[in-house]
Amino acid sequence: MIRVFIIYVFTIVHLSSSGQEIKDTIPKISLATIATVNQGNSYITLPMDIGNLEPLWFEANIVPNFMIRKSKNARLMGVLTPQIIIRMYQEESSPVRTPSYIPQLSVYYRLDETNLNNTYSIFGKFAHHSNGQDGDFYLPDGEINHISGNFSTNYVEFGIINNHYNKKLNAIQFYNTSLEIHAPGWSNVELEGQYSMVRWHNAVSIYKMPLGKQNTDHKRARISLKAEAMWMFGNINDWQAFSLDRLNVNLTFYYHPKFLEDIGLFAQIYHGMDYYNIYFDHQISVIRFGIMTEIQRF
């Protein structure tokens, strides 16, 4: 009888410890991680683009995030992001033309704190996008002045984010949808009729976690995939309401080799409006490769 009781006790202890071990290995998704995923990663492309984008030595997207929060477990957080996108062209003197300056202030709020592995968060953002130029928007021949023309717009964005841990795939998934609004009077008057003032963003991000036991505070995804789609509303060059020209799509595959610490390799496919400030009148389709920061720890 005593032997049976001892076996029973050890069985209960073993099952409890196993359950706790499984629970402890589930990544804890913080609000800072949610915000970082939504804000995007810094990257530099290699001079080997495939598509109709002008030949570049590189494109760099610099996205530093400054977190404003009471504690790491806070449900409310602000994020200051002085984002800059620059392109160096394969031309004489290798010019860096009209960078995109996109300073932005975002606020994130987690709606539920009882289950950090499957929650909803909401966010709001105020952003400015300009190219630092003050020349005439149009050239004398009526074409857009891409070299020194003034481009400036302000906008707000509101959205919701769901994060979820998929136990079967051992992957962390993020789904977000948001609406971007450029209010009347917030943009160059020249943009009216050719630049969308209302945009609907959707994105899915999947981070495949590594197998094996690791410190759950320092787990890093070796592979991630992000799919993005944006639909542009409003009057744009007299396009039809359901014209596919209104659709922008972006697919990014990221791989983090073991021998690298804070950066990894990425491949990206993009089709749609050129997002590089005053070059918005260009429709681009491009496949490109480069290096990208990936600072998320799960």
XYZ file of C-alpha atoms in Angstrom:
298
model
C 0.000 0.000 0.000
C 2.826 2.371 0.911
C 4.579 1.480 -2.328
C 1.460 2.305 -4.349
C 1.097 5.612 -2.510
C 4.737 6.561 -3.222
C 4.320 5.733 -6.918
C 1.130 7.830 -6.991
C 2.864 10.822 -5.386
C 5.820 10.658 -7.773
C 3.440 10.413 -10.733
C 1.540 13.523 -9.634
C 4.792 15.434 -9.084
C 6.107 14.373 -12.496
C 2.922 15.408 -14.294
C 2.857 18.738 -12.470
C 6.472 19.489 -13.301
C 5.933 18.468 -16.938
C 2.909 20.716 -17.194
C 4.824 23.584 -15.640
C 7.712 22.964 -18.059
C 5.351 23.149 -21.055
C 3.759 26.264 -19.651
C 7.145 27.860 -19.049
C 8.320 27.143 -22.595
C 5.393 29.031 -24.138
C 6.735 32.440 -25.239
C 5.431 35.454 -23.350
C 4.501 38.187 -25.823
C 5.000 41.651 -24.375
C 3.363 44.860 -25.558
C 6.821 46.116 -26.562
C 7.199 43.115 -28.878
C 3.760 43.739 -30.377
C 4.660 47.379 -31.029
C 8.047 46.506 -32.525
C 6.508 43.990 -34.927
C 3.914 46.545 -36.013
C 6.421 49.389 -36.446
C 8.607 47.307 -38.783
C 12.292 46.445 -39.006
C 15.354 48.323 -40.189
C 16.972 46.926 -43.325
C 19.488 47.567 -46.104
C 19.024 46.086 -49.570
C 21.776 44.727 -51.792
C 22.430 46.152 -55.301
C 20.750 43.204 -57.013
C 17.084 44.190 -57.346
C 14.982 42.397 -59.950
C 12.214 44.548 -61.388
C 11.447 48.024 -62.685
C 12.857 50.067 -59.790
C 15.628 52.484 -60.769
C 19.099 50.890 -60.311
C 20.161 51.395 -56.688
C 23.298 50.773 -54.711
C 21.019 50.251 -51.752
C 17.798 51.253 -50.044
C 17.932 51.668 -46.277
C 14.977 51.800 -43.926
C 15.977 53.056 -40.469
C 13.315 52.443 -37.816
C 14.517 53.296 -34.277
C 11.811 52.926 -31.638
C 11.902 54.805 -28.337
C 9.517 53.165 -25.853
C 7.677 55.325 -23.317
C 6.174 53.152 -20.587
C 5.850 52.865 -16.824
C 7.215 49.312 -16.691
C 7.899 46.393 -19.003
C 4.512 44.917 -18.036
C 2.545 48.111 -18.697
C -0.650 47.776 -20.745
C -0.298 51.333 -22.093
C 2.785 52.465 -23.997
C 3.935 55.263 -26.275
C 6.467 54.853 -29.088
C 8.507 57.616 -30.728
C 9.868 56.575 -34.141
C 11.993 58.949 -36.278
C 11.860 56.702 -39.366
C 13.999 57.513 -42.411
C 14.118 55.776 -45.815
C 17.017 56.568 -48.145
C 18.008 55.403 -51.625
C 21.459 55.661 -53.178
C 21.185 55.608 -56.967
C 23.614 53.978 -59.376
C 24.336 57.238 -61.168
C 27.234 59.654 -61.445
C 28.360 60.707 -57.942
C 26.018 58.032 -56.462
C 23.429 60.532 -55.219
C 21.162 59.936 -52.223
C 18.013 61.643 -53.428
C 15.182 63.118 -51.353
C 15.027 60.755 -48.368
C 11.656 59.985 -46.850
C 11.411 61.475 -43.368
C 8.583 59.837 -41.406
C 8.625 60.892 -37.731
C 5.716 59.368 -35.869
C 4.186 59.070 -32.421
C 2.246 55.897 -31.640
C 0.221 54.778 -28.635
C -0.458 51.087 -27.900
C -2.901 49.606 -25.400
C -3.309 45.921 -24.568
C -6.975 45.082 -24.058
C -6.393 41.924 -22.009
C -3.611 40.956 -19.618
C -4.861 37.569 -18.427
C -3.479 35.577 -21.378
C -0.359 37.124 -22.885
C -0.231 34.505 -25.654
C -3.573 35.337 -27.254
C -4.582 38.961 -26.827
C -5.860 41.970 -28.714
C -4.198 45.373 -28.675
C -5.268 48.662 -30.208
C -3.043 51.454 -31.437
C -3.181 54.980 -32.755
C -0.519 56.864 -34.669
C 0.175 60.401 -35.829
C 2.839 60.685 -38.530
C 4.435 63.186 -40.891
C 5.903 62.181 -44.260
C 8.029 64.573 -46.307
C 11.142 64.670 -48.468
C 12.857 67.780 -47.089
C 12.558 69.730 -50.357
C 10.884 73.089 -51.054
C 11.005 73.316 -54.848
C 8.038 73.480 -57.209
C 5.998 70.284 -57.296
C 5.834 70.341 -61.109
C 8.497 70.954 -63.732
C 7.808 73.480 -66.539
C 6.746 70.609 -68.816
C 4.079 69.512 -66.324
C 5.924 66.432 -65.059
C 6.392 65.853 -61.318
C 9.672 67.275 -60.027
C 11.223 64.181 -58.426
C 14.575 65.859 -57.751
C 13.643 68.916 -55.694
C 9.841 69.078 -55.635
C 8.136 69.603 -52.300
C 6.283 66.570 -50.913
C 4.560 66.725 -47.536
C 1.620 65.005 -45.870
C 0.392 64.255 -42.351
C -1.841 61.402 -41.330
C -3.357 59.442 -38.480
C -3.708 55.686 -38.312
C -5.914 53.560 -36.053
C -5.859 49.797 -35.843
C -6.153 46.564 -33.895
C -3.603 43.763 -33.469
C -4.101 40.133 -32.442
C -1.165 38.047 -31.276
C -1.477 34.294 -30.924
C 0.830 31.385 -30.095
C 0.204 28.398 -32.368
C 1.215 25.368 -30.336
C 1.023 22.901 -33.241
C 3.332 24.976 -35.428
C 5.380 26.281 -32.491
C 4.979 29.718 -34.036
C 3.897 33.161 -32.906
C 1.390 34.857 -35.200
C 0.359 38.484 -35.470
C -2.651 39.805 -37.383
C -3.311 43.502 -37.705
C -5.684 45.735 -39.599
C -5.700 49.531 -39.599
C -7.044 52.589 -41.368
C -4.750 55.446 -42.436
C -6.373 58.867 -42.927
C -4.846 62.017 -44.442
C -7.291 64.705 -43.336
C -8.163 67.661 -45.625
C -5.546 70.388 -45.432
C -2.858 68.049 -44.099
C -1.122 67.471 -47.445
C 0.220 69.322 -50.477
C -2.688 70.542 -52.576
C -0.945 69.033 -55.609
C -1.526 65.553 -54.171
C -5.288 65.809 -54.536
C -6.639 63.502 -57.207
C -3.485 61.427 -57.523
C -2.537 60.380 -53.975
C -4.809 58.243 -51.790
C -5.896 60.001 -48.602
C -7.564 56.922 -47.064
C -5.747 53.583 -46.924
C -6.658 50.224 -45.450
C -3.699 48.191 -44.171
C -3.669 44.465 -43.368
C -0.730 42.309 -42.304
C 0.027 38.778 -41.115
C 3.361 37.973 -39.445
C 4.482 34.460 -38.490
C 7.574 33.771 -36.371
C 8.693 30.129 -36.274
C 10.268 29.391 -32.914
C 13.303 27.072 -32.636
C 12.958 23.558 -31.252
C 14.560 22.477 -28.020
C 14.779 23.931 -24.546
C 15.911 27.513 -24.352
C 15.679 30.387 -21.938
C 12.191 31.654 -22.716
C 13.308 35.227 -22.126
C 15.772 35.024 -25.007
C 14.080 32.927 -27.676
C 14.548 34.247 -31.176
C 12.729 33.118 -34.292
C 15.062 31.675 -36.918
C 12.502 32.106 -39.681
C 9.705 34.617 -40.125
C 7.253 35.493 -42.864
C 5.274 38.712 -43.218
C 2.520 39.331 -45.767
C 1.080 42.835 -46.172
C -1.704 44.256 -48.300
C -2.912 47.844 -48.611
C -5.980 49.115 -50.453
C -6.067 52.782 -51.516
C -9.446 54.528 -51.505
C -10.471 57.847 -53.023
C -9.935 59.608 -56.333
C -6.607 58.471 -57.788
C -5.928 59.270 -61.431
C -9.573 58.477 -62.276
C -9.059 54.794 -61.454
C -12.133 52.597 -61.197
C -13.328 51.832 -57.648
C -12.107 48.229 -57.819
C -9.060 48.717 -60.026
C -6.185 46.439 -59.029
C -3.917 49.477 -59.312
C -5.262 50.376 -55.872
C -3.776 47.235 -54.336
C -0.253 47.180 -52.891
C 1.190 43.840 -51.749
C 4.400 43.018 -49.934
C 5.814 39.610 -48.944
C 8.970 39.368 -46.803
C 10.842 36.183 -45.865
C 13.455 36.500 -43.117
C 16.143 34.023 -42.018
C 18.400 34.453 -39.009
C 21.599 32.367 -39.232
C 23.064 31.077 -35.975
C 26.370 32.852 -36.597
C 24.746 36.311 -36.617
C 23.471 38.117 -33.525
C 21.247 41.111 -34.335
C 20.823 40.898 -38.105
C 19.658 38.331 -40.623
C 18.968 37.865 -44.321
C 15.734 38.670 -46.113
C 14.076 38.339 -49.497
C 11.142 40.535 -50.435
C 8.568 40.829 -53.200
C 6.748 44.144 -53.569
C 4.164 45.329 -56.074
C 2.284 48.611 -56.011
C 2.721 52.342 -55.598
C 6.243 53.574 -54.922
C 6.266 54.529 -51.224
C 9.343 56.783 -51.591
C 7.716 60.206 -51.038
C 7.308 62.192 -54.288
C 7.962 59.075 -56.397
C 4.424 57.905 -55.546
C 3.408 58.257 -59.215
C 5.586 55.258 -60.094
C 4.145 51.748 -60.040
C 6.890 49.301 -59.119
C 7.263 45.527 -59.082
C 10.494 44.345 -57.503
C 12.213 41.348 -55.930
C 15.100 42.259 -53.663
C 17.471 40.885 -51.061
C 19.365 42.318 -48.136
C 20.070 42.311 -44.417
C 17.528 43.156 -41.748
C 17.539 43.728 -38.011
C 15.439 41.373 -35.931
C 15.543 42.332 -32.257
C 12.416 40.508 -31.103
C 12.863 38.069 -28.221
C 9.963 35.833 -27.252
